[in-house]
Structures are given as C-alpha cells and as structure tokens.
Coordinates of N, CA, C and O and ligand atoms in Angstrom, one line a residue:
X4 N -3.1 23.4 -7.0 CA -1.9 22.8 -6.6 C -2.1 21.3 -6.6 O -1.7 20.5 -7.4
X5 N -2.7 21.1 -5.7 CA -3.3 19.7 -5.9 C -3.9 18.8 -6.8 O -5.1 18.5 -6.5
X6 N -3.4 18.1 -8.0 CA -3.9 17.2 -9.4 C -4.2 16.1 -8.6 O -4.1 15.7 -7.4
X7 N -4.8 15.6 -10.0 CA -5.3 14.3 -9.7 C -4.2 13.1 -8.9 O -4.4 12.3 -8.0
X8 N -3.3 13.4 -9.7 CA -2.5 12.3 -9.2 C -2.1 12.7 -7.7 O -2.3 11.8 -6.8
X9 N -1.6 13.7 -7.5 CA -1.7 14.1 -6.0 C -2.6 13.2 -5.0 O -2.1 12.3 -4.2
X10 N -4.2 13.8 -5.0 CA -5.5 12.8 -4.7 C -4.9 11.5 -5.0 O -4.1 11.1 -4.1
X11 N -5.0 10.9 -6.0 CA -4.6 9.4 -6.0 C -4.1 8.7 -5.3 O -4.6 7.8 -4.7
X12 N -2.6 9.3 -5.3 CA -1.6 8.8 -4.3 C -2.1 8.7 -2.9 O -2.0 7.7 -2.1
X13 N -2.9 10.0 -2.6 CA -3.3 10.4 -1.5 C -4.1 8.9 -1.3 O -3.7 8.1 -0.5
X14 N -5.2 8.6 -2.0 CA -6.1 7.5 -1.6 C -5.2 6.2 -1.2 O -5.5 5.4 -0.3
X15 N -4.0 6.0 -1.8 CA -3.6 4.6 -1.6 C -2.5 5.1 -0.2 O -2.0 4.2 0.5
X16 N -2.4 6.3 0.1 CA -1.6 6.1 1.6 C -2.4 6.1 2.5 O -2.3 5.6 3.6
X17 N -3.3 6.7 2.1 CA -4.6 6.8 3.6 C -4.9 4.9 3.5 O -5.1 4.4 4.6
X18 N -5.0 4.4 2.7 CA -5.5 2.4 2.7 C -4.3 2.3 3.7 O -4.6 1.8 4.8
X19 N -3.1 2.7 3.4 CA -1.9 2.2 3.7 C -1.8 2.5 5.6 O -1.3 1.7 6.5
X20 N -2.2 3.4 5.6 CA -2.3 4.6 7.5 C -3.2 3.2 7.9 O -2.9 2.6 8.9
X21 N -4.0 2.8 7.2 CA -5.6 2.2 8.1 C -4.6 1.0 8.2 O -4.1 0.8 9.3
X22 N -4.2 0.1 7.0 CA -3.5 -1.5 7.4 C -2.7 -1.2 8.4 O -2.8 -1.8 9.5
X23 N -1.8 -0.1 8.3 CA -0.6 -0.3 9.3 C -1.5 -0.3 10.7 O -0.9 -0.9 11.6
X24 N -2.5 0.3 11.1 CA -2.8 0.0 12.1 C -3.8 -1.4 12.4 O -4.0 -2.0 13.5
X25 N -4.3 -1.7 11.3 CA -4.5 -3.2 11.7 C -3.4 -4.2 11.8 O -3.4 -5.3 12.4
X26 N -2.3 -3.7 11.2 CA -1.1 -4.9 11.0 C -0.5 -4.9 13.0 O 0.1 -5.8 13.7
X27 N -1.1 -3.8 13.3 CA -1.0 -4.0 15.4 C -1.6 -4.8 15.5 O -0.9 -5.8 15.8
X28 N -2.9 -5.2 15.3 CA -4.2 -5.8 15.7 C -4.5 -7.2 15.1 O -5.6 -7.7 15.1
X29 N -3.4 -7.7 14.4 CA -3.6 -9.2 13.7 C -4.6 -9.9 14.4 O -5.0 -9.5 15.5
X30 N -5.2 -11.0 13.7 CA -5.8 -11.8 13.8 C -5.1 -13.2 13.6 O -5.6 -14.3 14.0
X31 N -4.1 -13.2 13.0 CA -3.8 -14.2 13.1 C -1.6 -13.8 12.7 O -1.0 -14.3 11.7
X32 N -1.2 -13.3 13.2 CA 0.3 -12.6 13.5 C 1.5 -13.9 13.1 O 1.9 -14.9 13.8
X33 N 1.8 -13.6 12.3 CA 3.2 -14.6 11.4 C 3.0 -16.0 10.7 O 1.9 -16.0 10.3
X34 N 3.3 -16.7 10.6 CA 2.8 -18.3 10.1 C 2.3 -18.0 8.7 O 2.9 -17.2 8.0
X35 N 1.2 -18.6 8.2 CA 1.1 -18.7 6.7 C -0.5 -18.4 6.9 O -1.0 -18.1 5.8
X36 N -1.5 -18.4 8.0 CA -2.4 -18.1 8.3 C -2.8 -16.2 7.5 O -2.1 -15.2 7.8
X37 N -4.1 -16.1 6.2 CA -3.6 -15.1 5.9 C -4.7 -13.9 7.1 O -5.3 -14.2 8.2
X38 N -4.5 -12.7 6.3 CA -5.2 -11.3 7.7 C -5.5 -10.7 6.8 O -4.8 -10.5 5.8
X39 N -7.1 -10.1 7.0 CA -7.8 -9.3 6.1 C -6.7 -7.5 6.1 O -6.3 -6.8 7.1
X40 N -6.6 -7.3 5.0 CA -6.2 -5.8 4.7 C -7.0 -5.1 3.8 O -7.6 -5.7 2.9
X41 N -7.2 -3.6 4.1 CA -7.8 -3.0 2.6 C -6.9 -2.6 1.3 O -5.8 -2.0 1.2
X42 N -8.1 -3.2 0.1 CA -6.8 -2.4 -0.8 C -6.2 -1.1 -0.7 O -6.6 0.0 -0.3
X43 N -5.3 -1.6 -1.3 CA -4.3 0.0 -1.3 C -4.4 0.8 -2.8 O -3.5 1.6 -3.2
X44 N -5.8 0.5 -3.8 CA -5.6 1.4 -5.0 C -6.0 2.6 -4.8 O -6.6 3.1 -3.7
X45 N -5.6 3.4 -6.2 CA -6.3 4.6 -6.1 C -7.5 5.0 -6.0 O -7.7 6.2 -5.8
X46 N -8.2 4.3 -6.2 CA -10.0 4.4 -6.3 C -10.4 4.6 -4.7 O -10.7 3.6 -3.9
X47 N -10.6 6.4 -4.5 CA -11.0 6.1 -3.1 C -12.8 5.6 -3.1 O -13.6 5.9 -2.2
X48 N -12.9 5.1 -3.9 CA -14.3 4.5 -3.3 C -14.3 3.1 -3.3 O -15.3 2.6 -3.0
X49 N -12.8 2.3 -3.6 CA -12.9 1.0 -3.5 C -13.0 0.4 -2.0 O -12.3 0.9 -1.0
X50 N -13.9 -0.6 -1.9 CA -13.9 -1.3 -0.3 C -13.7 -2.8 -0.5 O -14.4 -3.6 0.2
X51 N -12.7 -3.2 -1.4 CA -12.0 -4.1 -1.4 C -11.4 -4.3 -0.3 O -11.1 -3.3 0.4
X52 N -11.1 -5.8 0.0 CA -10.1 -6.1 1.1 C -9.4 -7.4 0.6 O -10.0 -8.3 0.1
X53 N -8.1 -7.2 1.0 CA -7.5 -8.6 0.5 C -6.9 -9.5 1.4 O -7.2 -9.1 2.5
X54 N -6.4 -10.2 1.4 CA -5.9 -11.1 2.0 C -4.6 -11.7 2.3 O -4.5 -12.8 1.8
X55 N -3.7 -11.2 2.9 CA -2.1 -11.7 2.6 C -1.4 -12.3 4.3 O -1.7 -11.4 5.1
X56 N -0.8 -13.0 4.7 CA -0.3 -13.3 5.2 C 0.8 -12.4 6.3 O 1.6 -12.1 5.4
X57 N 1.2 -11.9 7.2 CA 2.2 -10.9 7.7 C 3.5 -10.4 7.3 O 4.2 -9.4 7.3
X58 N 3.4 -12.0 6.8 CA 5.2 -12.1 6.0 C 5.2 -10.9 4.7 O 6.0 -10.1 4.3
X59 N 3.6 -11.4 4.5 CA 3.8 -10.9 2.2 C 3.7 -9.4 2.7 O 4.4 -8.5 2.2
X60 N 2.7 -9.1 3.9 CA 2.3 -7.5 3.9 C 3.6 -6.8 4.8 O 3.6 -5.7 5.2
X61 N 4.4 -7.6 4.9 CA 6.0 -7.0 5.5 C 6.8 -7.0 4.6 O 7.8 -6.2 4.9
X62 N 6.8 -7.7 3.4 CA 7.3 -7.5 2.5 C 7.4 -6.3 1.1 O 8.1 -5.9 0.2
X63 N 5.9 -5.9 1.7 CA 5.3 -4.9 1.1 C 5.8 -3.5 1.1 O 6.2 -2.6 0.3
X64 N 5.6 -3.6 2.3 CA 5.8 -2.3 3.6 C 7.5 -1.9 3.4 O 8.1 -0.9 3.6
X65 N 8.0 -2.9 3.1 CA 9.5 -2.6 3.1 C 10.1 -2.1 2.4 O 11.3 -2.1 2.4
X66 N 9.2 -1.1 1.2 CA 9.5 -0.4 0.1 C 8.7 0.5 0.4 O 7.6 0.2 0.0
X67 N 8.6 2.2 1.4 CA 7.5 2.8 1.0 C 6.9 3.1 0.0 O 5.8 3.6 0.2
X68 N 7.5 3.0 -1.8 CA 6.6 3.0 -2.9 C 5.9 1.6 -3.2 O 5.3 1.7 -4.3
X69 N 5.7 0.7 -2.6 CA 5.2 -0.4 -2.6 C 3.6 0.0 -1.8 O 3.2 0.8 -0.9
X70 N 3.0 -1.3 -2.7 CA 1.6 -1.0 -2.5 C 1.1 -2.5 -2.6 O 1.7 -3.2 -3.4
X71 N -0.1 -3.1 -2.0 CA -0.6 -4.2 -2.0 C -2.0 -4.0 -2.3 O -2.8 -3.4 -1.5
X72 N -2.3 -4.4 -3.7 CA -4.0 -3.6 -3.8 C -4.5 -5.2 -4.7 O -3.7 -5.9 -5.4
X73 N -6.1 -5.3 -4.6 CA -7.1 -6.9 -5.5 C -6.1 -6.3 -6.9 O -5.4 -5.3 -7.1
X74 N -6.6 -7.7 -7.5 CA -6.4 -8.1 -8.8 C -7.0 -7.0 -9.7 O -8.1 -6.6 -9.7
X75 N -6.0 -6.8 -10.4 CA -6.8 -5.8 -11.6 C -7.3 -4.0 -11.4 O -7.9 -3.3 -12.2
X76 N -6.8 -3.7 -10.2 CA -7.0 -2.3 -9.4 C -5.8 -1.2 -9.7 O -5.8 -0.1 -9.3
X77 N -4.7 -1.8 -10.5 CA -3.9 -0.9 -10.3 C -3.9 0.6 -11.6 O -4.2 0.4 -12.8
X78 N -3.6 1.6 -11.3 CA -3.9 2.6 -12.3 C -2.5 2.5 -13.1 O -1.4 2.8 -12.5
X79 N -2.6 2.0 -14.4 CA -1.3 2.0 -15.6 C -0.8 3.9 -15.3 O 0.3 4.1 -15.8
X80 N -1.3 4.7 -14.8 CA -0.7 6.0 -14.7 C 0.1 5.9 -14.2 O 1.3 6.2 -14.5
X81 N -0.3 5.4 -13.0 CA 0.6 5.8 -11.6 C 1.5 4.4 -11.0 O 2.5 4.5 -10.2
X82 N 1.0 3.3 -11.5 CA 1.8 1.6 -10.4 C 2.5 1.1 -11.7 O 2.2 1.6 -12.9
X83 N 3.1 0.4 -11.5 CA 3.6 -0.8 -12.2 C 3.7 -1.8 -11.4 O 4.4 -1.9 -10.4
X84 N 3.0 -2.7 -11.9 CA 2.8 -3.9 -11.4 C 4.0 -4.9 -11.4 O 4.5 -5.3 -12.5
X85 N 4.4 -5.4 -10.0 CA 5.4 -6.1 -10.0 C 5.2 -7.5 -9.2 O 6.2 -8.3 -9.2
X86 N 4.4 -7.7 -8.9 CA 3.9 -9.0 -8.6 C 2.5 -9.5 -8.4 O 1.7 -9.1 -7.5
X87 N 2.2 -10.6 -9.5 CA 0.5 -10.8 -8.6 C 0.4 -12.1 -8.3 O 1.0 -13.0 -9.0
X88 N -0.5 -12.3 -6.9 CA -0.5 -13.5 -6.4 C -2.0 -14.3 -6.5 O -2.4 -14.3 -7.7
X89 N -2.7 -14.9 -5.7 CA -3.6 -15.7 -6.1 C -4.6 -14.6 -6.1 O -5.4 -14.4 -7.0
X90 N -4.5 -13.5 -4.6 CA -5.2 -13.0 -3.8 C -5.2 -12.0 -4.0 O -6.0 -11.2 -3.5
X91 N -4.0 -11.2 -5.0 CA -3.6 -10.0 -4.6 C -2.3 -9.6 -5.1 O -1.4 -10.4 -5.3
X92 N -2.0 -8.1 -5.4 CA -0.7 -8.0 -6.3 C -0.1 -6.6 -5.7 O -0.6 -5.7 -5.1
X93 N 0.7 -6.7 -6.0 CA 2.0 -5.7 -5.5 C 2.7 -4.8 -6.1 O 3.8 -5.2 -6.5
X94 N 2.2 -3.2 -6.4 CA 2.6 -2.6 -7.4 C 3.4 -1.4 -6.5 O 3.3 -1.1 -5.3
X95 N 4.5 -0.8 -8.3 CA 5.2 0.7 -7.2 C 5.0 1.7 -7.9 O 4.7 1.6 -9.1
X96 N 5.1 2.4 -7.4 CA 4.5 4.0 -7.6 C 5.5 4.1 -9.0 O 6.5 3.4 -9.0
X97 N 5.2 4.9 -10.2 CA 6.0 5.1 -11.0 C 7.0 6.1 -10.5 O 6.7 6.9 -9.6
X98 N 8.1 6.2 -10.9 CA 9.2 6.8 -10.6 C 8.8 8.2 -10.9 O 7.9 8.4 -11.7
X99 N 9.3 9.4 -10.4 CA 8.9 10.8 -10.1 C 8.3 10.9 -9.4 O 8.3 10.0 -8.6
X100 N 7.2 11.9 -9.2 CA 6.1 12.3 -8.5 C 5.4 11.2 -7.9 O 6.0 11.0 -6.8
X101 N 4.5 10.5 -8.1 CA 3.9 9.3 -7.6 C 5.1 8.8 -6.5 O 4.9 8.9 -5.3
X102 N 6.1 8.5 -6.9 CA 6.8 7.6 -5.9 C 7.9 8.1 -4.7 O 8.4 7.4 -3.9
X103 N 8.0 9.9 -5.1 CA 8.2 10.9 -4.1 C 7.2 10.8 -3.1 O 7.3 10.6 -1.9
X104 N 6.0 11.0 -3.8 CA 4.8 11.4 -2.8 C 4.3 10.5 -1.6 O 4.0 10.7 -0.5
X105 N 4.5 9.0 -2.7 CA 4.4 8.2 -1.7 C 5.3 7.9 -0.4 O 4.9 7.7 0.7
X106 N 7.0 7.9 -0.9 CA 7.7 8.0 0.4 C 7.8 8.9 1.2 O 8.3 8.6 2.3
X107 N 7.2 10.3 0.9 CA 7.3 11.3 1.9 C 6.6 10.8 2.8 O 7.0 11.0 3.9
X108 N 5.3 9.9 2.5 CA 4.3 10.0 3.8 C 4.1 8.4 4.1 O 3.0 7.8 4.2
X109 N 5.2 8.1 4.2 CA 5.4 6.6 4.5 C 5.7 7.0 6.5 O 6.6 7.5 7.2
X110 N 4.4 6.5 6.7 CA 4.1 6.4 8.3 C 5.7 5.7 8.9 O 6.2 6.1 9.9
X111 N 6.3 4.5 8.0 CA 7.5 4.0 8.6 C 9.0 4.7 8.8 O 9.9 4.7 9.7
X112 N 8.7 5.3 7.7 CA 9.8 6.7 7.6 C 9.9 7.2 8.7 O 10.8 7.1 9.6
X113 N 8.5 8.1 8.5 CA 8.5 9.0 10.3 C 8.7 8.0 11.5 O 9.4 8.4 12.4
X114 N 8.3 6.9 11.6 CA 8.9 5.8 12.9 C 10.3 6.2 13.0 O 10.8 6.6 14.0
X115 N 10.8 6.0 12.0 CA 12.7 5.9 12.0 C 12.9 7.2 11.9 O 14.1 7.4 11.8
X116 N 12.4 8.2 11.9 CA 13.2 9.3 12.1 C 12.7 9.8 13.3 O 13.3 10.8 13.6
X117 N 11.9 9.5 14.0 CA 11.4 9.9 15.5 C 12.2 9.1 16.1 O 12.7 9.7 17.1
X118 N 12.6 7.7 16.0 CA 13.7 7.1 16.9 C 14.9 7.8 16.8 O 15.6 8.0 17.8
X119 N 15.4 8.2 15.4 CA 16.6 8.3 15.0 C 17.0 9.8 16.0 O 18.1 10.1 16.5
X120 N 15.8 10.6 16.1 CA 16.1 11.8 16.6 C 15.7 11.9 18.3 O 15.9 12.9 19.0
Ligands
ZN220 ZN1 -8.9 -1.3 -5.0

C-alpha cells in the first residue's frame, strides 16, 4: 500500500511536525532577523537546515502543500518549485496524490478543526 511517494511525502511532513515546533521556540520571533529550520525535502536522510525569517516560514505554512526545503533539494516527481531565495526555496506538492497527502496531515489543519469543534 505504501509507494514510494507515499514515504516521500511522509519525509517532508515529519521536517514539517519538527519546524512547527521550533517555530514555538524562536530564536529570534518576527523582524527580518532569520531562525534555523530543517529542510522540508524528501530525502529522509537530509540534515540540512535553512534559514528564513518568521514572516517567509509563515508564509510557507499558509499553504499546507507548501514546503520550504536548501537549494536544489526538490524531487521534479513530487514539488514544483515556486520560489527560490538566496537561502532557500519554496515548492508544492504536485497536484493529486502528493498534495492530498500533504494536506491531510497538515498539523494546522487539525489546529482548526480541534478549535472549530
Ligand atoms: Zn533537503
């Protein structure tokens, strides 16, 4: 049941579980000051970390198929790359599968639906 792309996706939400709980724990919280994150590719053996500001990694987050992963990390299977910055680029799940999978298990989702209910 489980393919690769399944896994895949899986690697870049579990990056995604760990930021959101550093994004509690800033180091340096709004301003232009940036805050270490891990990337968010599919390669679960990458230990990249990047660097973005609160604002960019809220900007990120505001799309659960949105992903913030280093330069050059994104899998042409599964992201399309929609922005890169000096530090770091910003891709979304391709449409179907990949970008279902990703919003199902968007940690923000379940926030809003645990308030909502
Ligand atoms: Zn990576």
């Amino acid at each position: 049941m489980a393919d690769w792309r399944e896994r895949e996706v899986g690697n870049e939400t579990r990056s995604r579980d760990i930021n959101e709980i550093e994004d509690a724990n800033l180091e340096h919280p709004g301003g232009s000051t940036t805050n270490r994150y891990v990337c968010e590719c599919s390669d679960a053996s990458c230990m990249a970390t990047i660097r973005l500001t609160q604002d960019e990694y809220e900007q990120v987050r505001a799309n659960g198929a949105h992903f913030a992963i280093a330069l050059d990390h994104e899998n042409p299977e599964l992201d399309l790359v929609l922005a890169e910055h000096e530090a770091f680029a910003v891709v979304r799940k391709l449409p179907g599968f990949p970008a279902r999978l990703a919003r199902a298990s968007d940690p923000r989702v379940a926030a809003r639906v645990r308030v909502a209910s």
